[in-house]
Amino acid sequence: MRIYNSITRKKEEFIPVIPGQVGIYVCGPTVYGPATLGHARTYTNFDVIVRAFRFLGYKVKYVQNITDVGHLVGDADEGEDKIAKRAKLEQLDPYEVAYKWELEYFNAMRALNIEPPSISCRATGVIPEIIEMVQTLIDKGFAYATPQGNVYFSIRKYPKYNQLTNRKIEEALSGERIEIADDKQAPEDFALWKKAEPEHLMRWNSPWGVGFPGWHVECSAMGKKFLGDNFDIHGGGLDNIFPHHECELAQGECANGVLPMNYFMHNNLLTVDGVKMGKSLGNFITIAKALEDNSASTLRLFIIQFHYRSPIDFTNDGLVQAAKQFDKIASAVAKVRGKTNEIAELKSEITSDIFAKIKVALEDDFNTPVVISEVLHAVKEINKTDDIQLLKEFNYIIQKIFEEVLGFEFEVQTEKVAHENVVPDNILELAEQRWQAKQGRDFARADELRKQLDEIGYVIVDEKGSYKVEKK
RNA sequence: GGCUCGAUAGCCAAGUGGUAAGGCAGAGGUCUGCAAAACCUCCAUUCCCCGGUUCAAAUCCGGGUCGAGCCUCCA
């Protein structure tokens, strides 16, 4: 098993802390708005990674946070955090806002057939652990509390700062939630704990006064709580690499005495028609919207066709291609399952070869594009054969790879199609007339009826000795 | 401006030292009265450009050009 480690910028052999087990932490969403295709990309990527680990025999503990403590609003809205701002707009309690979007997030994930993490934890649920970690950092001399009630991490105490992004320390601007304070010893120091202004609704007591945690500590505290001082993998979107992950590395290593994660994995981002997707740019597509026109499996296939470290440009053409490919896969699966539901051990050269290649691809930094190409290879072989024994073997690959690792859903798909294909009686009548004409070798009449049906949106597909009518 | 990553056929996309996977589109064929689907065959002497290392480079090194992301919250 080899994975690309952002810390060393190299593909490395994966050596788990505990043999046979994987502890993975992935940065979750800030719940202040709808889940977008960006979220779909990131969590589909890590979903497949976790599924692949399990398929390869690892026991996985997958932890994800829900950031329900807001972040600084980008523009001139001084002092307000995102969640508090939204709450005022909607006349809701900030906890209500956070919970509403958290539910939406989980619904969107479920709709995409993304398995929930082993542990999902809200930032507001680890306030004691955060305070404890901040205190540790102060005690060890890496952080300092100011008379104003803020606590900052002193970057100069951690010479390795910026190991992920190679930035010069002078350029490392602070990434804290509130930018009023000038009580820092150095401008690049980042906040661990911030004093709450009177209008700030989310607030907790602490040794430094009433306040709320800085942006980066929640992930460190949670990772430590659920996975220990030193765990295997920390993942997240590339956009979090700076400053968030740099800060995590710094505070984590200083607090724990050891680098918290052995591997850092970053998935690349998603653009829409070549442009970055952002809430502020107004070009974001929500998952709910995307699912109106596409099946979850099509979206998954679209995402998985790219390597997780490559950028994805979301275009209509790309989606159309993915939909076509998924239909192709689904009809091959339908063929197999139409003939047999049994599963057989892989004995033939063709199935074991495909299976082996998929395994190799997954073990090589989760190379899903290569996996998909083997999936299409399997589809081709399925279409070529009527050997029941062989189809039973393919059934195994379909279950293990198509469904368990890649997360495609087929049953739902076919049921849905069947449901949508309720054809009215008058159409059935026309189709039957056409069939009779064909049987009577009156092809002119048959073609005429086919054309008529086509015009009202129905397609006839002839099969051996029978036919099917389908809505286009 | 600094940092990081990328540039592979009409389009999308793997491959990171041993002689270019796969898909879409396109061309031809088999099957079918026709059609659809499926299957078969063809479709990059070449991997942005220029130099270098090597028996050997799309793959490594140097220099360009272009593109994306980060440097402010973001998956």
Coordinates of C-alpha atoms (C1' of nucleotides) in Angstrom, one line a residue:
Chain A
M1 CA 0.0 0.0 0.0
R2 CA 1.5 3.3 -1.1
I3 CA 0.0 6.7 -0.5
Y4 CA 1.1 10.2 -1.3
N5 CA 2.1 12.1 1.8
S6 CA 1.8 15.9 1.6
I7 CA 4.3 16.3 4.4
T8 CA 7.2 14.7 2.3
R9 CA 5.6 15.4 -1.1
K10 CA 6.3 11.8 -2.1
K11 CA 4.5 8.5 -2.5
E12 CA 5.4 6.4 0.5
E13 CA 4.8 2.9 1.8
F14 CA 1.9 3.1 4.2
I15 CA 2.9 1.8 7.6
P16 CA 0.1 2.0 10.1
V17 CA 0.7 2.8 13.7
I18 CA -1.2 -0.4 14.6
P19 CA -0.7 -3.2 12.1
G20 CA -3.9 -3.9 10.2
Q21 CA -5.7 -0.7 11.4
V22 CA -6.1 2.8 10.1
G23 CA -6.9 5.9 12.1
I24 CA -8.0 8.6 9.7
Y25 CA -9.2 12.1 10.5
V26 CA -10.8 14.2 7.7
C27 CA -11.7 17.9 8.1
G28 CA -15.5 18.2 7.9
P29 CA -17.6 21.1 6.8
T30 CA -18.4 24.4 8.4
V31 CA -22.1 24.2 8.7
Y32 CA -23.4 27.6 7.6
G33 CA -24.7 26.9 4.1
P34 CA -25.7 24.1 1.7
A35 CA -23.4 21.3 0.8
T36 CA -21.9 21.9 -2.6
L37 CA -20.2 19.8 -5.3
G38 CA -16.9 20.7 -3.6
H39 CA -18.0 18.8 -0.6
A40 CA -19.3 16.0 -2.8
R41 CA -15.8 15.7 -4.3
T42 CA -13.9 15.7 -1.1
Y43 CA -16.1 13.3 0.8
T44 CA -16.6 11.0 -2.1
N45 CA -12.8 10.8 -2.5
F46 CA -12.3 9.9 1.2
D47 CA -15.3 7.6 1.1
V48 CA -13.6 5.5 -1.6
I49 CA -10.3 5.7 0.3
V50 CA -11.9 4.4 3.5
R51 CA -13.9 1.7 1.6
A52 CA -10.7 0.7 -0.2
F53 CA -8.8 0.4 3.0
R54 CA -11.6 -1.9 4.4
F55 CA -11.6 -3.9 1.2
L56 CA -7.9 -4.4 1.5
G57 CA -8.4 -5.8 5.0
Y58 CA -7.8 -2.9 7.3
K59 CA -9.9 -2.0 10.2
V60 CA -10.7 1.7 9.8
K61 CA -11.6 4.3 12.4
Y62 CA -12.7 7.4 10.5
V63 CA -13.2 10.6 12.4
Q64 CA -14.7 13.8 11.0
N65 CA -15.6 17.1 12.6
I66 CA -18.5 19.4 12.2
T67 CA -17.4 23.0 12.6
D68 CA -20.3 24.6 14.3
V69 CA -18.3 27.4 15.7
G70 CA -18.2 30.1 13.1
H71 CA -15.3 31.6 11.2
L72 CA -14.6 35.2 10.5
V73 CA -16.7 36.8 7.8
G74 CA -14.4 37.9 4.9
D75 CA -15.6 41.4 4.3
A76 CA -16.0 44.5 6.5
D77 CA -18.3 42.6 9.0
E78 CA -15.9 43.1 11.8
G79 CA -16.2 40.8 14.7
E80 CA -19.0 38.7 13.5
D81 CA -18.5 35.1 12.7
K82 CA -20.2 33.3 9.8
I83 CA -22.7 31.4 11.8
A84 CA -23.6 34.3 14.0
K85 CA -24.1 36.5 10.9
R86 CA -26.3 34.0 9.2
A87 CA -28.3 33.6 12.4
K88 CA -29.2 37.3 12.5
L89 CA -30.3 37.2 8.9
E90 CA -32.6 34.3 9.5
Q91 CA -33.6 35.3 13.0
L92 CA -32.4 32.1 14.4
D93 CA -30.2 31.0 17.2
P94 CA -26.7 30.2 15.9
Y95 CA -27.1 26.6 17.2
E96 CA -30.2 26.3 15.2
V97 CA -28.5 27.5 12.0
A98 CA -25.6 25.1 12.6
Y99 CA -27.8 22.2 13.2
K100 CA -30.0 22.9 10.2
W101 CA -27.1 22.8 7.8
E102 CA -25.5 19.9 9.6
L103 CA -28.7 17.9 8.9
E104 CA -28.6 19.0 5.3
Y105 CA -25.0 18.0 5.0
F106 CA -25.7 14.5 6.3
N107 CA -28.7 14.2 4.0
A108 CA -26.6 15.1 1.0
M109 CA -23.9 12.6 2.0
R110 CA -26.5 9.9 2.4
A111 CA -28.0 10.7 -1.0
L112 CA -24.5 10.3 -2.5
N113 CA -24.1 6.9 -0.8
I114 CA -21.2 8.2 1.2
E115 CA -20.8 6.1 4.3
P116 CA -20.9 8.1 7.5
P117 CA -17.6 8.4 9.4
S118 CA -17.1 6.1 12.4
I119 CA -17.2 9.2 14.6
S120 CA -18.7 12.6 13.7
C121 CA -18.1 15.2 16.3
R122 CA -19.1 18.9 16.6
A123 CA -16.5 21.4 17.6
T124 CA -18.8 22.6 20.3
G125 CA -18.6 19.1 21.7
V126 CA -14.9 19.2 22.5
I127 CA -14.6 22.6 24.2
P128 CA -13.1 21.0 27.4
E129 CA -10.5 19.2 25.3
I130 CA -9.7 22.3 23.4
I131 CA -9.2 24.3 26.6
E132 CA -7.0 21.5 27.9
M133 CA -4.8 21.5 24.8
V134 CA -4.5 25.3 24.8
Q135 CA -3.4 25.1 28.5
T136 CA -0.9 22.5 27.6
L137 CA 0.6 24.7 24.9
I138 CA 0.8 27.6 27.4
D139 CA 2.4 25.4 30.0
K140 CA 5.0 24.1 27.6
G141 CA 5.8 27.7 26.5
F142 CA 4.5 27.5 22.9
A143 CA 1.6 29.8 23.5
Y144 CA 0.8 32.9 25.5
A145 CA -2.3 34.5 26.9
T146 CA -2.8 38.2 26.7
P147 CA -4.4 40.6 29.2
Q148 CA -7.2 41.1 26.7
G149 CA -8.3 37.4 27.1
N150 CA -6.8 36.0 23.9
V151 CA -4.4 33.1 23.5
Y152 CA -2.0 32.9 20.6
F153 CA 0.4 30.3 19.4
S154 CA 3.9 31.6 19.0
I155 CA 5.1 30.5 15.6
R156 CA 8.7 31.4 16.3
K157 CA 8.7 28.6 18.9
Y158 CA 8.1 26.1 16.2
P159 CA 10.9 26.4 13.5
K160 CA 9.3 23.7 11.4
Y161 CA 6.3 25.9 10.7
N162 CA 5.4 26.0 7.0
Q163 CA 6.7 22.5 6.3
L164 CA 3.7 21.8 4.1
T165 CA 3.7 25.0 2.0
N166 CA 7.3 26.3 2.1
R167 CA 6.2 29.7 2.9
K168 CA 8.4 32.2 4.5
I169 CA 7.4 32.9 8.0
E170 CA 7.0 36.6 7.5
E171 CA 4.4 35.9 4.9
A172 CA 2.4 33.6 7.1
L173 CA -0.5 35.9 7.9
S174 CA -2.6 34.9 10.8
G175 CA -5.7 32.9 10.2
E176 CA -7.6 33.5 13.3
R177 CA -11.3 34.1 13.5
I178 CA -11.3 37.7 14.6
E179 CA -8.9 40.2 13.3
I180 CA -9.2 43.0 15.8
A181 CA -6.6 42.1 18.2
D182 CA -3.2 43.6 18.1
D183 CA -2.1 42.1 21.3
K184 CA 0.0 39.6 19.5
Q185 CA 3.7 39.3 20.1
A186 CA 4.2 38.7 16.4
P187 CA 1.8 39.3 13.5
E188 CA 2.0 35.8 12.2
D189 CA 1.0 34.2 15.5
F190 CA -2.4 32.5 15.2
A191 CA -5.2 32.4 17.7
L192 CA -5.9 29.4 19.9
W193 CA -8.6 31.1 22.0
K194 CA -10.4 34.3 21.4
K195 CA -12.2 36.6 23.8
A196 CA -16.0 36.8 23.0
E197 CA -17.3 40.2 22.4
P198 CA -20.7 40.9 24.0
E199 CA -22.6 40.3 20.7
H200 CA -20.9 36.9 20.2
L201 CA -23.5 34.3 21.1
M202 CA -21.3 31.2 21.1
R203 CA -19.2 31.6 24.2
W204 CA -17.6 29.5 26.9
N205 CA -15.8 30.0 30.2
S206 CA -12.1 29.4 30.2
P207 CA -9.1 30.1 32.3
W208 CA -8.5 33.2 30.1
G209 CA -12.1 34.6 30.3
V210 CA -15.2 34.1 28.3
G211 CA -14.4 33.3 24.7
F212 CA -14.4 30.7 21.9
P213 CA -11.8 28.5 20.3
G214 CA -9.6 29.6 17.4
W215 CA -10.2 27.9 14.1
H216 CA -7.4 25.3 14.1
V217 CA -7.5 23.8 17.6
E218 CA -10.8 21.9 17.2
C219 CA -9.3 19.5 14.7
S220 CA -6.2 18.9 16.8
A221 CA -8.2 18.4 20.0
M222 CA -10.6 16.0 18.3
G223 CA -7.8 14.0 16.6
K224 CA -6.1 13.6 19.9
K225 CA -9.3 12.6 21.7
F226 CA -10.5 10.0 19.3
L227 CA -7.3 8.8 17.5
G228 CA -4.6 9.4 20.0
D229 CA -1.4 11.6 20.1
N230 CA -0.1 10.0 16.9
F231 CA -2.4 8.5 14.3
D232 CA -2.1 7.5 10.7
I233 CA -3.8 9.8 8.2
H234 CA -5.1 13.3 8.3
G235 CA -7.1 14.2 5.2
G236 CA -8.9 17.2 3.8
G237 CA -9.3 19.5 0.8
L238 CA -6.3 21.2 -0.7
D239 CA -7.7 24.6 0.2
N240 CA -7.2 23.8 3.9
I241 CA -3.5 23.2 3.5
F242 CA -2.7 26.8 4.5
P243 CA -3.1 28.0 7.1
H244 CA -5.3 25.4 8.7
H245 CA -3.1 22.3 8.3
E246 CA 0.1 24.2 8.9
C247 CA -1.3 25.4 12.2
E248 CA -2.5 21.9 13.1
L249 CA 0.9 20.5 12.5
A250 CA 2.5 23.1 14.7
Q251 CA 0.1 23.1 17.7
G252 CA -0.3 19.3 17.4
E253 CA 3.3 18.5 17.6
C254 CA 4.0 20.9 20.3
A255 CA 1.1 19.8 22.4
N256 CA 1.5 16.0 21.9
G257 CA 5.3 15.9 21.7
V258 CA 5.0 14.0 18.5
L259 CA 3.7 14.8 15.0
P260 CA 0.0 13.9 15.4
M261 CA -0.3 12.4 11.9
N262 CA 2.1 10.3 9.9
Y263 CA 0.5 11.0 6.6
F264 CA -1.3 14.0 5.3
M265 CA -3.6 13.4 2.3
H266 CA -5.1 16.3 0.3
N267 CA -7.6 16.0 -2.4
N268 CA -7.6 18.5 -5.2
L269 CA -10.4 20.9 -5.8
L270 CA -13.3 21.2 -8.2
T271 CA -13.9 24.0 -10.6
V272 CA -17.0 24.8 -12.6
D273 CA -16.4 25.5 -16.3
G274 CA -12.8 26.3 -15.4
V275 CA -13.6 28.7 -12.6
K276 CA -13.1 28.0 -8.9
M277 CA -16.4 27.3 -7.2
G278 CA -17.1 29.6 -4.4
K279 CA -20.0 30.9 -2.3
S280 CA -18.8 34.4 -2.8
L281 CA -18.4 33.9 -6.6
G282 CA -22.0 32.8 -6.8
N283 CA -21.2 29.9 -9.1
F284 CA -21.6 27.1 -6.6
I285 CA -23.7 24.1 -7.3
T286 CA -25.4 22.4 -4.4
I287 CA -25.5 18.6 -4.1
A288 CA -29.2 18.7 -4.0
K289 CA -29.3 20.6 -7.3
A290 CA -26.9 18.3 -9.0
L291 CA -29.0 15.3 -7.9
E292 CA -32.0 16.7 -9.6
D293 CA -30.5 15.9 -13.0
N294 CA -28.1 13.1 -12.2
S295 CA -28.1 9.9 -10.2
A296 CA -25.8 9.6 -7.2
S297 CA -23.9 6.9 -9.0
T298 CA -23.3 9.1 -12.0
L299 CA -21.9 11.8 -9.8
R300 CA -19.8 9.3 -8.0
L301 CA -18.4 8.0 -11.3
F302 CA -17.8 11.5 -12.5
I303 CA -15.7 12.2 -9.4
I304 CA -13.9 8.9 -9.2
Q305 CA -12.9 9.0 -12.9
F306 CA -10.3 11.5 -11.8
H307 CA -7.5 10.8 -9.5
Y308 CA -8.1 12.4 -6.1
R309 CA -5.0 14.6 -6.4
S310 CA -6.0 16.0 -9.8
P311 CA -8.2 19.0 -10.2
I312 CA -11.7 18.3 -11.6
D313 CA -13.5 20.7 -13.9
F314 CA -17.2 20.2 -13.6
T315 CA -18.8 20.6 -17.1
N316 CA -22.0 19.4 -18.7
D317 CA -20.0 17.4 -21.3
G318 CA -18.1 15.6 -18.6
L319 CA -21.4 14.8 -16.8
V320 CA -23.0 13.5 -20.0
Q321 CA -20.0 11.2 -20.5
A322 CA -20.2 9.9 -17.0
A323 CA -23.9 9.2 -17.3
K324 CA -23.3 7.2 -20.5
Q325 CA -20.6 5.2 -18.9
F326 CA -22.7 4.5 -15.8
D327 CA -25.6 3.3 -18.0
K328 CA -23.2 1.0 -19.7
I329 CA -22.0 -0.4 -16.4
A330 CA -25.5 -0.7 -15.0
S331 CA -26.8 -2.5 -18.0
A332 CA -24.0 -5.1 -17.8
V333 CA -24.8 -5.5 -14.1
A334 CA -28.5 -6.0 -15.0
K335 CA -27.4 -8.6 -17.5
V336 CA -25.5 -10.6 -14.9
R337 CA -28.1 -10.3 -12.3
G338 CA -30.9 -11.1 -14.7
K339 CA -29.2 -14.4 -15.2
T340 CA -27.9 -15.3 -11.8
N341 CA -27.7 -13.9 -8.3
E342 CA -25.1 -16.4 -7.2
I343 CA -21.6 -15.5 -6.4
A344 CA -18.6 -17.7 -7.3
E345 CA -15.0 -17.7 -6.4
L346 CA -12.7 -16.2 -9.0
K347 CA -11.2 -19.1 -10.9
S348 CA -11.1 -18.0 -14.5
E349 CA -8.1 -16.1 -15.8
I350 CA -10.2 -13.2 -16.9
T351 CA -11.9 -12.4 -13.7
S352 CA -8.9 -12.9 -11.5
D353 CA -6.8 -10.8 -13.7
I354 CA -9.3 -7.9 -13.6
F355 CA -9.6 -8.3 -9.8
A356 CA -5.9 -8.3 -9.3
K357 CA -5.4 -5.2 -11.4
I358 CA -8.0 -3.4 -9.5
K359 CA -6.3 -4.3 -6.2
V360 CA -3.0 -3.1 -7.5
A361 CA -4.5 0.2 -8.6
L362 CA -6.1 0.8 -5.3
E363 CA -2.9 0.0 -3.5
D364 CA -1.1 2.5 -5.6
D365 CA -2.3 5.7 -3.9
F366 CA -6.0 4.9 -4.7
N367 CA -5.7 5.1 -8.5
T368 CA -9.4 5.1 -9.2
P369 CA -9.2 6.1 -12.9
V370 CA -7.3 2.8 -13.5
V371 CA -9.9 1.0 -11.4
I372 CA -12.7 2.5 -13.6
S373 CA -10.9 1.4 -16.7
E374 CA -10.8 -2.2 -15.3
V375 CA -14.5 -1.9 -14.5
L376 CA -15.2 -1.0 -18.1
H377 CA -13.0 -4.0 -19.1
A378 CA -15.2 -6.2 -16.9
V379 CA -18.3 -4.7 -18.5
K380 CA -17.0 -5.6 -22.0
E381 CA -16.3 -9.2 -20.9
I382 CA -19.7 -9.5 -19.3
N383 CA -21.4 -8.4 -22.5
K384 CA -19.4 -11.0 -24.5
T385 CA -20.3 -14.0 -22.5
D386 CA -23.3 -16.2 -21.5
D387 CA -21.3 -18.6 -19.4
I388 CA -23.2 -18.8 -16.2
Q389 CA -20.1 -19.8 -14.2
L390 CA -18.2 -16.8 -15.4
L391 CA -21.1 -14.5 -14.7
K392 CA -21.2 -15.8 -11.2
E393 CA -17.6 -14.8 -10.8
F394 CA -18.3 -11.3 -12.2
N395 CA -21.1 -11.1 -9.7
Y396 CA -18.4 -11.3 -7.1
I397 CA -16.5 -8.4 -8.7
I398 CA -19.7 -6.4 -9.0
Q399 CA -20.4 -6.8 -5.3
K400 CA -16.9 -6.3 -4.0
I401 CA -15.7 -3.6 -6.3
F402 CA -18.6 -1.9 -8.0
E403 CA -20.7 -1.7 -4.9
E404 CA -18.6 -2.1 -1.8
V405 CA -15.5 -0.1 -2.9
L406 CA -16.8 2.3 -5.5
G407 CA -20.2 2.8 -3.9
F408 CA -22.3 2.4 -7.0
E409 CA -26.0 1.5 -6.5
F410 CA -27.7 -0.7 -9.0
E411 CA -30.9 -2.1 -7.5
V412 CA -32.2 1.4 -6.7
Q413 CA -31.3 2.4 -10.2
T414 CA -33.3 -0.4 -11.9
E415 CA -36.3 0.0 -9.7
K416 CA -36.4 3.6 -10.4
V417 CA -36.2 3.0 -14.1
A418 CA -38.9 0.4 -13.9
H419 CA -41.1 2.8 -12.0
E420 CA -40.6 5.6 -14.5
N421 CA -41.4 3.2 -17.3
V422 CA -45.1 2.8 -16.7
V423 CA -46.3 3.0 -20.2
P424 CA -49.9 4.1 -20.9
D425 CA -52.3 1.6 -22.6
N426 CA -52.7 3.6 -25.8
I427 CA -48.9 3.4 -26.3
L428 CA -48.9 -0.3 -25.6
E429 CA -51.6 -0.7 -28.1
L430 CA -49.6 1.1 -30.8
A431 CA -46.5 -0.9 -29.9
E432 CA -48.5 -4.1 -30.2
Q433 CA -49.8 -3.1 -33.6
R434 CA -46.3 -2.4 -34.7
W435 CA -45.2 -5.8 -33.5
Q436 CA -48.0 -7.5 -35.4
A437 CA -47.1 -5.6 -38.5
K438 CA -43.5 -6.7 -38.1
Q439 CA -44.6 -10.3 -37.6
G440 CA -46.7 -10.0 -40.8
R441 CA -43.5 -8.7 -42.5
D442 CA -45.3 -5.4 -43.2
F443 CA -42.2 -3.4 -42.5
A444 CA -43.4 -0.2 -44.0
R445 CA -46.3 -0.2 -41.5
A446 CA -43.9 -1.3 -38.7
D447 CA -41.5 1.6 -39.4
E448 CA -44.4 4.0 -39.6
L449 CA -45.6 3.0 -36.2
R450 CA -42.0 3.1 -34.8
K451 CA -41.8 6.6 -36.1
Q452 CA -45.1 7.6 -34.5
L453 CA -44.1 6.3 -31.2
D454 CA -40.7 8.0 -31.4
E455 CA -42.5 11.3 -32.0
I456 CA -44.5 10.9 -28.8
G457 CA -41.4 10.0 -26.9
Y458 CA -41.3 6.2 -26.8
V459 CA -38.7 3.8 -28.1
I460 CA -39.2 0.2 -29.1
V461 CA -36.4 -2.2 -28.5
D462 CA -36.7 -5.6 -30.2
E463 CA -35.5 -8.6 -28.4
K464 CA -35.5 -12.2 -29.4
G465 CA -39.1 -13.1 -30.0
S466 CA -40.5 -10.1 -28.1
Y467 CA -40.1 -6.3 -27.7
K468 CA -40.0 -3.6 -25.1
V469 CA -41.5 -0.1 -25.1
E470 CA -39.6 2.5 -23.1
K471 CA -40.1 6.1 -22.4
K472 CA -37.2 8.1 -24.0
Chain B
rG1 C1' 4.9 39.4 -6.1
rG2 C1' 5.9 34.5 -3.0
rC3 C1' 4.6 29.3 -2.5
rU4 C1' 2.4 24.7 -4.5
rC5 C1' 0.7 21.8 -8.5
rG6 C1' -0.2 20.9 -13.5
rA7 C1' 0.6 20.9 -19.3
rU8 C1' -0.4 13.6 -22.7
rA9 C1' -5.0 12.6 -29.5
rG10 C1' -11.0 16.5 -31.6
rC11 C1' -12.5 16.1 -26.0
rC12 C1' -11.9 13.8 -20.9
rA13 C1' -8.0 11.1 -18.6
rA14 C1' -4.0 7.1 -16.6
rG15 C1' 1.1 6.3 -17.0
rU16 C1' 6.7 9.2 -13.5
rG17 C1' 13.5 5.7 -16.6
rG18 C1' 12.6 0.7 -20.9
rU19 C1' 9.7 2.3 -25.8
rA20 C1' 2.0 5.8 -25.1
rA21 C1' -4.1 2.3 -20.3
rG22 C1' -9.2 3.5 -20.6
rG23 C1' -13.5 6.4 -22.0
rC24 C1' -16.3 10.0 -25.2
rA25 C1' -16.6 11.6 -30.2
rG26 C1' -15.3 9.8 -35.3
rA27 C1' -14.4 5.8 -39.5
rG28 C1' -15.3 0.8 -41.1
rG29 C1' -17.4 -4.1 -40.1
rU30 C1' -20.5 -8.3 -37.6
rC31 C1' -25.5 -9.0 -35.8
rU32 C1' -30.7 -7.2 -36.8
rG33 C1' -36.1 -6.6 -42.2
rC34 C1' -34.8 -1.6 -39.9
rA35 C1' -33.4 0.6 -35.4
rA36 C1' -31.1 0.4 -30.6
rA37 C1' -27.7 -2.3 -27.7
rA38 C1' -23.6 -5.4 -27.9
rC39 C1' -19.1 -7.2 -30.2
rC40 C1' -14.6 -6.7 -33.7
rU41 C1' -11.1 -3.4 -36.3
rC42 C1' -9.0 1.5 -37.1
rC43 C1' -8.0 6.4 -34.8
rA44 C1' -1.0 10.1 -30.5
rU45 C1' 6.2 7.4 -34.3
rU46 C1' 4.6 10.7 -29.9
rC47 C1' 3.5 13.2 -24.5
rC48 C1' 3.9 22.5 -24.2
rC49 C1' 9.0 24.6 -26.0
rC50 C1' 14.6 24.7 -25.6
rG51 C1' 18.8 22.5 -23.7
rG52 C1' 21.2 18.6 -20.5
rU53 C1' 21.9 13.5 -18.0
rU54 C1' 21.4 8.3 -19.8
rC55 C1' 22.5 2.6 -23.8
rA56 C1' 17.4 4.3 -23.0
rA57 C1' 13.2 10.1 -20.9
rA58 C1' 6.3 11.6 -21.5
rU59 C1' 8.9 10.1 -17.2
rC60 C1' 15.2 12.8 -14.1
rC61 C1' 17.9 17.9 -14.2
rG62 C1' 18.2 23.3 -15.8
rG63 C1' 15.8 27.3 -18.4
rG64 C1' 11.4 29.2 -20.7
rU65 C1' 5.9 29.6 -22.0
rC66 C1' 0.9 28.8 -20.5
rG67 C1' -2.8 27.3 -16.8
rA68 C1' -4.9 26.3 -11.9
rG69 C1' -4.8 26.7 -6.5
rC70 C1' -3.1 28.9 -2.0
rC71 C1' -1.0 33.4 0.4
rU72 C1' -8.5 36.1 3.7
rC73 C1' -13.3 31.9 5.4
rC74 C1' -13.6 27.9 2.1
rA75 C1' -13.9 20.6 0.7

